[in-house]
Coordinates of C-alpha atoms and ligand atoms in Angstrom, one line a residue:
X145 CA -13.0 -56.9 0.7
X146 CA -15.4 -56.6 -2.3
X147 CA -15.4 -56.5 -6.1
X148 CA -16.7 -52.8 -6.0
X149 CA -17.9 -52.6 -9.8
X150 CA -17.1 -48.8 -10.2
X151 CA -13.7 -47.1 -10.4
X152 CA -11.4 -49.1 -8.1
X153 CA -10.7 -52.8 -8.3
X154 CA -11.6 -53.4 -4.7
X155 CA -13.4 -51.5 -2.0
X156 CA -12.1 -52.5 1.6
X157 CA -14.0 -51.8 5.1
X158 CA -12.1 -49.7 6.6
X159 CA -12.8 -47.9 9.7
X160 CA -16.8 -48.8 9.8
X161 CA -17.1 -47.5 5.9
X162 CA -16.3 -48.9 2.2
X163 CA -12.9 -47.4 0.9
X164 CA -11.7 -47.5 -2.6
X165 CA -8.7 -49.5 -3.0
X166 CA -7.2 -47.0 -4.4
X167 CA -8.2 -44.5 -1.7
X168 CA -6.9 -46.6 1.1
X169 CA -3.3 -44.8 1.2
X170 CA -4.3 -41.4 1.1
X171 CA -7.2 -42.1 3.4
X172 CA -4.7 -43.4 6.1
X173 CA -2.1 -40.6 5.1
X174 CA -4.6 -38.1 5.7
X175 CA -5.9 -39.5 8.9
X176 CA -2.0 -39.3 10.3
X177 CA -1.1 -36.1 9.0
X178 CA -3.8 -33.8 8.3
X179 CA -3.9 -31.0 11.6
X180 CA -7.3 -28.7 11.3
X181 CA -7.7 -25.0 12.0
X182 CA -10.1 -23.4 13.2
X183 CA -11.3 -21.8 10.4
X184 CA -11.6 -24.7 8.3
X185 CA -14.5 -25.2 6.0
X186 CA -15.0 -29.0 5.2
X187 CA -17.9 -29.4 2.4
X188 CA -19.2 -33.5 3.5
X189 CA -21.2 -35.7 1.8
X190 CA -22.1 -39.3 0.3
X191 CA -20.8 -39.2 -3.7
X192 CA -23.5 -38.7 -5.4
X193 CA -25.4 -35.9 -3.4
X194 CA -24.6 -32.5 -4.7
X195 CA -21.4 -32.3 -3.6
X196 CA -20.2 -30.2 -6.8
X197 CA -23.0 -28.1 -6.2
X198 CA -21.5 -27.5 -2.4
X199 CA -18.1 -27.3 -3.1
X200 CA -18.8 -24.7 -5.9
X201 CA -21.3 -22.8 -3.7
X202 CA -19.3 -23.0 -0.4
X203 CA -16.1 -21.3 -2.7
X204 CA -18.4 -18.8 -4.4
X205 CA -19.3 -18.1 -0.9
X206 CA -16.1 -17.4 0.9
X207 CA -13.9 -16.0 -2.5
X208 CA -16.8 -13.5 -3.0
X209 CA -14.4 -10.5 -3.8
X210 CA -14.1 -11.9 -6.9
X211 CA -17.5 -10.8 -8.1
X212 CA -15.9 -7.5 -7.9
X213 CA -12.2 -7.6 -9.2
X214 CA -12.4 -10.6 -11.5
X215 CA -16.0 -10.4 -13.1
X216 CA -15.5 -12.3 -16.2
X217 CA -13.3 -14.8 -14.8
X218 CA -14.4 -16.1 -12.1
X219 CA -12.4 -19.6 -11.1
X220 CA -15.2 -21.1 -10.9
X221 CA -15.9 -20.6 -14.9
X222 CA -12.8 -22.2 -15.2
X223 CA -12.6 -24.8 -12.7
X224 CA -14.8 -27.8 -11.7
X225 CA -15.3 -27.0 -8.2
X226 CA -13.5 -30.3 -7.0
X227 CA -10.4 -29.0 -8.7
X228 CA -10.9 -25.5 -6.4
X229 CA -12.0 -27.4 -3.5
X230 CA -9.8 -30.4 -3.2
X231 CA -10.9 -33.7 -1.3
X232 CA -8.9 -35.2 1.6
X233 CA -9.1 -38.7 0.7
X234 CA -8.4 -38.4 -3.4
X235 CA -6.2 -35.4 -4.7
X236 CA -4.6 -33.8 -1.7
X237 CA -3.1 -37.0 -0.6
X238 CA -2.8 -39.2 -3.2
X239 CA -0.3 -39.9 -5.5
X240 CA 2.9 -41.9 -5.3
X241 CA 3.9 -40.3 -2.3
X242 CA 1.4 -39.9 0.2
X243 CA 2.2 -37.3 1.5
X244 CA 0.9 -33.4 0.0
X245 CA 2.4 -33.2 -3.2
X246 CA 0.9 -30.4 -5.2
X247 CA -0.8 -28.2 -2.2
X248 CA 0.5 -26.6 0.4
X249 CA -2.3 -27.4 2.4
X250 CA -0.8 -25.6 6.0
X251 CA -0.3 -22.6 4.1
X252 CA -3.1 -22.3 2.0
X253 CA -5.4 -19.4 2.0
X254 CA -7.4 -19.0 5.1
X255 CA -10.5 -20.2 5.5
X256 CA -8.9 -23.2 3.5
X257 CA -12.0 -25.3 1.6
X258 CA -12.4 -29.0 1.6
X259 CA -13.8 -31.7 0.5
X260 CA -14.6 -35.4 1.9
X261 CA -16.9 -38.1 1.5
X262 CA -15.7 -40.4 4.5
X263 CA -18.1 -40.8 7.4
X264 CA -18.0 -38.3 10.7
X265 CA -16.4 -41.1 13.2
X266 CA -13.3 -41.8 10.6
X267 CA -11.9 -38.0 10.4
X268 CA -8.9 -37.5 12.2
X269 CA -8.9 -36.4 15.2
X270 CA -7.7 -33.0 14.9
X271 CA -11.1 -32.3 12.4
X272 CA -13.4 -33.1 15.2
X273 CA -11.7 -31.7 18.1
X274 CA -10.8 -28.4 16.2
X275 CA -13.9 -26.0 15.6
X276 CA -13.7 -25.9 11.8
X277 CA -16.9 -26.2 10.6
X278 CA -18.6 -28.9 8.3
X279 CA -21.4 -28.5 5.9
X280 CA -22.8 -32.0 5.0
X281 CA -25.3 -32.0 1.7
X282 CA -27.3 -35.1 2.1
X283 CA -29.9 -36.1 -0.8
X284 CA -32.9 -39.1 -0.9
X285 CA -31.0 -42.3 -1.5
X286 CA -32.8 -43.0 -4.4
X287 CA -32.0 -40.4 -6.5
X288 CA -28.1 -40.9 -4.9
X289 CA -28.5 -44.5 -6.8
X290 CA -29.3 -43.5 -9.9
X291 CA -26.7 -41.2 -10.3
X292 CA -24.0 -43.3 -8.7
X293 CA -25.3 -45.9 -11.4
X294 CA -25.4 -43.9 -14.3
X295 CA -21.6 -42.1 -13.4
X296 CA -19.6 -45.4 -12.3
X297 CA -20.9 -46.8 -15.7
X298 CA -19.3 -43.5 -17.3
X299 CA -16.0 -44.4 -15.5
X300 CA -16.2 -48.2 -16.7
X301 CA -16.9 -47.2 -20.1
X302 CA -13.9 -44.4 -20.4
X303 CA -11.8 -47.9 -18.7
X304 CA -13.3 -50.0 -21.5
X305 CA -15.0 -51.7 -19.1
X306 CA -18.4 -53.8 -19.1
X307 CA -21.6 -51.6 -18.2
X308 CA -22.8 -52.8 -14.2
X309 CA -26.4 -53.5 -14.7
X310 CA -28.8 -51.6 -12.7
X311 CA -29.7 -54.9 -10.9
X312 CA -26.0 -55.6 -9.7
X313 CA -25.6 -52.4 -8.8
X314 CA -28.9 -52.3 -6.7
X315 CA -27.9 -55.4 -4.9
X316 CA -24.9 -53.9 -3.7
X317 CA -26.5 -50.7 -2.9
X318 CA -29.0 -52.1 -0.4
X319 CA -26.3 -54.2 1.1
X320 CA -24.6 -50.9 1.9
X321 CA -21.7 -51.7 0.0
X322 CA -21.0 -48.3 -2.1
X323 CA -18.0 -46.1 -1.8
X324 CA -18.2 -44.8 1.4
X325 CA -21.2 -46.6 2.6
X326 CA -22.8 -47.9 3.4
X327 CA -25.0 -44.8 2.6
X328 CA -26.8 -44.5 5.9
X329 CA -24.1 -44.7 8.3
X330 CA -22.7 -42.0 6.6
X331 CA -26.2 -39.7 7.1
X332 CA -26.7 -40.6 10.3
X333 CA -22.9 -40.0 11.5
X334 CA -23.1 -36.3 10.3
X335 CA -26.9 -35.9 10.8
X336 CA -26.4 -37.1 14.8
X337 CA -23.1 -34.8 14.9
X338 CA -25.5 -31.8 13.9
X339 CA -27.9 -31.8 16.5
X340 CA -25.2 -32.8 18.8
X341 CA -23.2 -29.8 18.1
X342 CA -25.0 -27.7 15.2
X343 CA -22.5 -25.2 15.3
X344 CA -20.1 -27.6 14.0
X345 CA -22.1 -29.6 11.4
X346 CA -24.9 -27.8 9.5
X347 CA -26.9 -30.4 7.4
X348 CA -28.5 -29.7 4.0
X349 CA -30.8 -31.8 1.4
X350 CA -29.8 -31.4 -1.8
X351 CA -33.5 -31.4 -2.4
X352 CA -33.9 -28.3 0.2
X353 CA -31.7 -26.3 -1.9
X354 CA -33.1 -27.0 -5.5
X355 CA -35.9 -25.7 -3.5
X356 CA -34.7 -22.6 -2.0
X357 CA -31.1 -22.0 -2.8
X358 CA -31.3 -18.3 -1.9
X359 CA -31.9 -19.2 2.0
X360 CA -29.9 -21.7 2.3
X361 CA -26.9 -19.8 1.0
X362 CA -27.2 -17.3 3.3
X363 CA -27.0 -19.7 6.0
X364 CA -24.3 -21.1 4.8
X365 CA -22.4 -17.7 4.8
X366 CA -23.7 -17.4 8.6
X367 CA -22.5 -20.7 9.5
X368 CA -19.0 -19.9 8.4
X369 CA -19.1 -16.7 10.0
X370 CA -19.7 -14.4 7.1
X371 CA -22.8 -13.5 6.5
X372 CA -24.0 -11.2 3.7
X373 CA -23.9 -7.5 4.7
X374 CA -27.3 -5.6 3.1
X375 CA -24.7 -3.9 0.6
X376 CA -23.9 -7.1 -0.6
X377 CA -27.4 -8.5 -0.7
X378 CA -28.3 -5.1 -2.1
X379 CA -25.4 -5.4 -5.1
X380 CA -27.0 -8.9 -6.2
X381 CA -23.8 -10.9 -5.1
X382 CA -26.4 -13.7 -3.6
X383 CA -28.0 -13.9 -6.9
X384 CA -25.0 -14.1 -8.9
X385 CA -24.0 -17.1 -6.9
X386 CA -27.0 -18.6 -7.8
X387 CA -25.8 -18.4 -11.4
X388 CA -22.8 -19.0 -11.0
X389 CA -23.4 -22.5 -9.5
X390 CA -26.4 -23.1 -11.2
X391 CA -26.6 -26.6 -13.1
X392 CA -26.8 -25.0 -16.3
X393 CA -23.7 -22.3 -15.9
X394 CA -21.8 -25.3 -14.2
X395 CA -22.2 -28.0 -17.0
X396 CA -22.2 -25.2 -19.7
X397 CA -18.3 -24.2 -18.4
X398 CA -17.5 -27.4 -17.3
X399 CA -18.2 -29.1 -21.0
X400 CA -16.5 -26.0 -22.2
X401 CA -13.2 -26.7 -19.8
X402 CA -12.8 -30.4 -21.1
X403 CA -10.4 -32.1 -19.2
X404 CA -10.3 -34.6 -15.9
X405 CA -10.7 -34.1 -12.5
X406 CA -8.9 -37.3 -11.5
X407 CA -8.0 -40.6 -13.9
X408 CA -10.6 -41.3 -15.7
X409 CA -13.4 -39.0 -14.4
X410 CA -14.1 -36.3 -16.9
X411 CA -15.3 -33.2 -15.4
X412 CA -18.8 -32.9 -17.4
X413 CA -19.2 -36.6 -15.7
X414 CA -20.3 -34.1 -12.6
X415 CA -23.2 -32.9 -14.1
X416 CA -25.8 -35.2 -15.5
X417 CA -30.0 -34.3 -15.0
X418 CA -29.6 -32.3 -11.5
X419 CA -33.2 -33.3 -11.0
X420 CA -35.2 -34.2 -8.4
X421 CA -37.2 -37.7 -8.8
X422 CA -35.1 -39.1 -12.1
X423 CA -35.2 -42.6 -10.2
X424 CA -39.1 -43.0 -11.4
X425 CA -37.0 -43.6 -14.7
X426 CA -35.7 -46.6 -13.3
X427 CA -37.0 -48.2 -10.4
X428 CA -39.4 -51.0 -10.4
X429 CA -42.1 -51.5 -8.1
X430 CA -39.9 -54.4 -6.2
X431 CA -37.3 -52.1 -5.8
X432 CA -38.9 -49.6 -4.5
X433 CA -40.1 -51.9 -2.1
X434 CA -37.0 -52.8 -1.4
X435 CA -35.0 -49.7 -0.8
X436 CA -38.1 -48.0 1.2
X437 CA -37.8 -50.7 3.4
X438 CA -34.4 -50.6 4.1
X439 CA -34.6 -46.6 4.5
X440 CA -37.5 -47.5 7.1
X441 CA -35.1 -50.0 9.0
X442 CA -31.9 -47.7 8.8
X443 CA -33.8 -44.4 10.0
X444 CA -36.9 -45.0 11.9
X445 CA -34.4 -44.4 15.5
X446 CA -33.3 -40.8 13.7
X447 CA -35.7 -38.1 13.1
X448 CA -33.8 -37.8 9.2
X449 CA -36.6 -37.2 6.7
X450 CA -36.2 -37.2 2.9
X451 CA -37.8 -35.5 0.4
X452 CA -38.8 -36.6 -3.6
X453 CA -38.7 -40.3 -2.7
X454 CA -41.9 -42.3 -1.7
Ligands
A3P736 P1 -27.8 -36.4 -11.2 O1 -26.9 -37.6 -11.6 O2 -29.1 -36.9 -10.5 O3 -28.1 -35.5 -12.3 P2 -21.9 -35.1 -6.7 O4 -21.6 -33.7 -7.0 O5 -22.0 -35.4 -5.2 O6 -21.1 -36.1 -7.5 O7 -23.4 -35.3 -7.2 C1 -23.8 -35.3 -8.6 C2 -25.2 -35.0 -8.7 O8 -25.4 -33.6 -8.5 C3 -25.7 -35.2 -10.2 O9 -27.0 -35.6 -10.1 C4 -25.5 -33.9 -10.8 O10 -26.2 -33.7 -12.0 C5 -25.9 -33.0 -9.7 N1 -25.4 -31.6 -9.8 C6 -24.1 -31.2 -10.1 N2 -24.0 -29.9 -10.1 C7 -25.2 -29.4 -9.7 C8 -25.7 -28.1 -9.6 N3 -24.9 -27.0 -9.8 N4 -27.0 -27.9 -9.2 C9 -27.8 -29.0 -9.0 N5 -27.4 -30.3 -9.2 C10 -26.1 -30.5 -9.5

């Protein structure tokens, strides 16, 4: 058990990761009850890495009719995207009950969207023997720490609590203890489980799509089994996608739509720089020492490259 410094009191290892305190019931509750289908679509990742971005992407994707029948208000101008796309582990089974309170999650609309930042090897069972599929948005751990550092300060200050200096934060960081860290265990469970079986696990860099977000949304679509038709691609639905989840649309409607997503996480506490390289701003030359090393320790056995980090 550690003093976690973020939005939980404690974070307990649990299962081979770090699990919020507060997370630790609805963790277990889902690992007992949840039962996959097929046509599952779980949105994975470490907090920090784009997640949002996915979520609001992967549902843009799937819930593309809407382009057509509800131009001007799409859910997603509405909606932060973890409200549309609900995480296992936090809101569909938390609460006082653990058990699903507010969604029917066996009935929901097929292909039913989720969310989850725990590792590969903790998901029930049922996840990794069914053949939903997983798309796992991974991004350079040192931009992950800067905006894990900059948003658990936003939670401790809306809790009146005492800013976590970038040094404590750091030392925990590189000791892997982070929710659902430590970091690499988490990349390498998913990224290993993707060239294992690719059709179950496609991995993206968060840096990959700030580069190209048109390709990699169309493989998306054809790694859940719906690809674009030309008449779509020919209507601009790909593009408005784009906008739709761009950084700018997202944290316009999202600032517009105040409100939380959970206790004490605002949903404009999504969206801060969505830049690639901010951690220049911040690191010193020891730590980047530091944290190269470790990356060079925890990845040298994997062939998992990153990108905008030295
Ligand atoms: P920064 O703090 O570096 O700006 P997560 O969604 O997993 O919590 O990750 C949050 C990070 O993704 C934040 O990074 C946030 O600004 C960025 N982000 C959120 N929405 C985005 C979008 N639509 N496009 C690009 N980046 C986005």
């Amino acid at each position: 058990r550690e003093d976690d410094g973020s939005v939980s009191q404690y974070l307990y290892f649990y299962h081979e990761f770090w699990c919020p305190s507060t997370f630790i019931q609805s963790t277990i509750s889902f690992q007992n009850n949840f039962h996959a289908k097929d046509s599952d679509i779980i949105a994975a990742s470490m907090p920090k890495s784009g997640s949002t971005w996915l979520k609001g992407l992967a549902y843009a994707i799937v819930n593309r009719q809407y382009f057509t029948s509800l131009e001007n208000k799409h859910p997603l101008l509405l909606s932060n995207p973890h409200e549309l796309v609900p995480q296992f582990e936090a809101s569909l089974y938390g609460g006082k009950d653990p058990v699903l309170t507010q969604v029917d999650v066996p009935n929901m609309t097929e292909p039913r969207l989720f969310g989850t930042h725990m590792p590969f090897p903790s998901l029930p069972k049922s996840v990794k023997e069914s053949n939903c599929k997983i798309i796992y948005i991974c991004r350079n751990p040192f931009d992950i720490f800067v905006s894990y550092w900059t948003f658990f300060n936003k939670i401790r200050l809306k809790k009146s609590l005492t800013e976590l200096t970038l040094e404590e934060a750091f030392e925990r960081y590189c000791k892997g203890i982070c929710i659902f860290g430590p970091f690499w265990e988490n990349m390498l469970g998913y990224f290993k489980e993707s060239i294992e079986r690719p059709y179950r696990v496609l991995f993206l860099k968060y840096e990959d799509l700030k580069e190209d977000v048109n390709f990699n949304i169309k493989r998306i679509a054809e790694f859940v089994g719906i690809p674009f038709t030309q008449e779509e691609e020919n209507n601009g639905v790909i593009e408005n996608i784009i906008k739709l989840c761009s950084f700018e649309s997202m944290k316009e409607s999202n600032g517009n739509n105040s409100g939380t997503v959970t206790v004490n996480v605002d949903r404009e506490f999504f969206f801060r720089k969505g830049e690639i390289g901010d951690w220049v701003n911040y690191f010193s030359p020891s730590m980047i020492e530091r944290l190269s090393k470790i990356m060079q320790e925890k990845f040298s056995g994997s062939s998992l490259s990153f990108k905008g980090c030295p």
